[in-house]
PDB file of C-alpha atoms in Angstrom:
ATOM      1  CA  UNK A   1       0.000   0.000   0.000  1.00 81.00           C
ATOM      2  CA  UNK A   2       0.798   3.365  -1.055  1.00 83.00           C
ATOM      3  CA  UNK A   3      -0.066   5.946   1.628  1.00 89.00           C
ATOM      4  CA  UNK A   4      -0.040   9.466  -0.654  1.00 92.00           C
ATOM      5  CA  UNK A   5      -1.197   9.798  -4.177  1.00 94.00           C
ATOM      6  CA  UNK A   6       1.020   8.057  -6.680  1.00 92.00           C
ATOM      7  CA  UNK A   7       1.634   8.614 -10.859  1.00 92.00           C
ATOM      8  CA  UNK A   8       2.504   6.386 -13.259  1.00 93.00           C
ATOM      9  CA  UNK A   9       2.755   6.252 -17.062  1.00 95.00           C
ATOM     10  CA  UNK A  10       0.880   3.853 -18.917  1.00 93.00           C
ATOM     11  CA  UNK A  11       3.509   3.557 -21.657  1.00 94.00           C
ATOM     12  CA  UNK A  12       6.818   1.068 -20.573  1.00 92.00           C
ATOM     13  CA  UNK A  13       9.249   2.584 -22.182  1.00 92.00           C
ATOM     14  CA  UNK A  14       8.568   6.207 -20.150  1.00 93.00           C
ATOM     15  CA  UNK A  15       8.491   4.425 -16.967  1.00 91.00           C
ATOM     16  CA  UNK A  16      12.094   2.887 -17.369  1.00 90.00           C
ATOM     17  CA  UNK A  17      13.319   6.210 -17.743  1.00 90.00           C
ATOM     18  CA  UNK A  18      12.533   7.176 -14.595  1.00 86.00           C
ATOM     19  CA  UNK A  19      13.323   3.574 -12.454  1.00 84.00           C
ATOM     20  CA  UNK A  20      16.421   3.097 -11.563  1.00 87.00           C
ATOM     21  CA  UNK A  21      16.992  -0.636 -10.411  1.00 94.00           C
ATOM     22  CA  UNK A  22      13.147  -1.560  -9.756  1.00 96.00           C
ATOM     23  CA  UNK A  23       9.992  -1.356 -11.787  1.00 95.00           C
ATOM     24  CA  UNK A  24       6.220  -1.838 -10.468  1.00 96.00           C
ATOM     25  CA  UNK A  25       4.420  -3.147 -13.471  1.00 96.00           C
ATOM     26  CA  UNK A  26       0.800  -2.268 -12.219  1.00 96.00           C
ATOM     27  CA  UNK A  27      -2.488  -3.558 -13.225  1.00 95.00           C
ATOM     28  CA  UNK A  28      -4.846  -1.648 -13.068  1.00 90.00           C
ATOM     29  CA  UNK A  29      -8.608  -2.830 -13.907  1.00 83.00           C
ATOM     30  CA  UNK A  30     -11.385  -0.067 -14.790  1.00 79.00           C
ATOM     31  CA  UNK A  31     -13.044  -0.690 -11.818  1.00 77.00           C
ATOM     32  CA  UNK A  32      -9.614   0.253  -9.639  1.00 80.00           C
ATOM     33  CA  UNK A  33      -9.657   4.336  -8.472  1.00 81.00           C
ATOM     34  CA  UNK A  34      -7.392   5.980 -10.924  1.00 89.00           C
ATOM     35  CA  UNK A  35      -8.130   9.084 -12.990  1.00 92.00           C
ATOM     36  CA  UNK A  36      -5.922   9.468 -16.421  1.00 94.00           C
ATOM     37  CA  UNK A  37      -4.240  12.590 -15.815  1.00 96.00           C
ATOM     38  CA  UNK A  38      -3.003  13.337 -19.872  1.00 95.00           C
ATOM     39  CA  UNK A  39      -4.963  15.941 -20.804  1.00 95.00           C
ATOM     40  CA  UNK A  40      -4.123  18.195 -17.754  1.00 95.00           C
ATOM     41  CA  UNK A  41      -0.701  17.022 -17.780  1.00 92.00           C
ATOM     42  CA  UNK A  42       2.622  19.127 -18.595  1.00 94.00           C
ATOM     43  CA  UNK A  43       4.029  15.700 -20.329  1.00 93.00           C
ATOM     44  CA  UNK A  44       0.668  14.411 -21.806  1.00 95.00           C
ATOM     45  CA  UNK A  45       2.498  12.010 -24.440  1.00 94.00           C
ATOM     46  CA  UNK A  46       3.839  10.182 -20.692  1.00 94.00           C
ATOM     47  CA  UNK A  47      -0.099   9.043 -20.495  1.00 95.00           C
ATOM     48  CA  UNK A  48       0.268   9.395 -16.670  1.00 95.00           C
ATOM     49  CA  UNK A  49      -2.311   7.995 -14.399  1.00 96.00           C
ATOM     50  CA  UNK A  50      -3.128   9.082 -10.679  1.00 95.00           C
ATOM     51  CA  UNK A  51      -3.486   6.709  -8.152  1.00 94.00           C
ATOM     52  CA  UNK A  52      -5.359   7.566  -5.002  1.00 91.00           C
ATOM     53  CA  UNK A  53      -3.931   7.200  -2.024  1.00 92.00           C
ATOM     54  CA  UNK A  54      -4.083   3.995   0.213  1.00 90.00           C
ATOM     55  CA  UNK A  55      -4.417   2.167  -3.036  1.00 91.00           C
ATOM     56  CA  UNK A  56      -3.643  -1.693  -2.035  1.00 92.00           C
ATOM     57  CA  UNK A  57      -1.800  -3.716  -4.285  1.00 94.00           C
ATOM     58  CA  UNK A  58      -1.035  -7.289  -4.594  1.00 96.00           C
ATOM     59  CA  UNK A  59       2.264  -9.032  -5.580  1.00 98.00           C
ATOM     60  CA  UNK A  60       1.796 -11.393  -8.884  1.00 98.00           C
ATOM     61  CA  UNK A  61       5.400 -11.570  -9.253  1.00 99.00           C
ATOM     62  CA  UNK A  62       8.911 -10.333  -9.108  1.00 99.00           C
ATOM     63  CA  UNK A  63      11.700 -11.011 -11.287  1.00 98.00           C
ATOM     64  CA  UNK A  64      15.453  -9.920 -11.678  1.00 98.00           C
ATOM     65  CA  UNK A  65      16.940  -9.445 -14.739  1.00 96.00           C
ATOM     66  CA  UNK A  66      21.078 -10.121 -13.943  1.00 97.00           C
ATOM     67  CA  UNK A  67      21.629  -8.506 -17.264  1.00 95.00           C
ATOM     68  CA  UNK A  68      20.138  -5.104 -16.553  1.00 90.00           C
ATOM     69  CA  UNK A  69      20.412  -6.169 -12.922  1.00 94.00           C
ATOM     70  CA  UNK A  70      17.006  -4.984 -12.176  1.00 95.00           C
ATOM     71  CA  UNK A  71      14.538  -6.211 -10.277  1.00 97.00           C
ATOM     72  CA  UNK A  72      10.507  -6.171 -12.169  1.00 97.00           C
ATOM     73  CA  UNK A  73       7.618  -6.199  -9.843  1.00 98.00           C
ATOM     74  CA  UNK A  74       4.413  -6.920 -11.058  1.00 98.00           C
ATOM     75  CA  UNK A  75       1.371  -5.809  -8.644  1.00 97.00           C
ATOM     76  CA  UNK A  76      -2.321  -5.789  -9.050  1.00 95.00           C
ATOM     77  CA  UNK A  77      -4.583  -3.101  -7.751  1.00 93.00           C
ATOM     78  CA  UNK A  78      -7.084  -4.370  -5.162  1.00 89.00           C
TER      79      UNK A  78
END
């Protein structure tokens, strides 16, 4: 669980510009409480979403790439 608000882009390759040796690869169904934040955003092509906060996630699966030694997490909203 994330206490505050969180962002996140929908698009990968924006995302892994930003991590640094973790990625959350998030689910997120259309019943889950996000708002798509793109049209009000300063970087709309980053197709950032808004999480609320206390959004509860849980773990599908984590993997570690030793090439790019980084570590994928992949979490569903709840």
């Amino acid at each position: 669980m994330w206490l505050g608000f969180s962002s996140a882009s929908t698009k990968r390759a924006i995302a892994t510009i930003y991590d640094r040796n973790t990625l959350f690869i998030i689910a997120i169904s259309a019943q889950s409480q996000h708002l798509d934040i793109s049209s009000i955003s300063q970087f709309p092509a980053e197709e950032e979403v808004l999480l609320g906060p206390s959004t509860s996630f849980q773990v599908e699966n984590v993997e570690y790439d030793k090439i790019d030694e980084k570590y994928f997490i992949y979490l569903k909203v709840l």
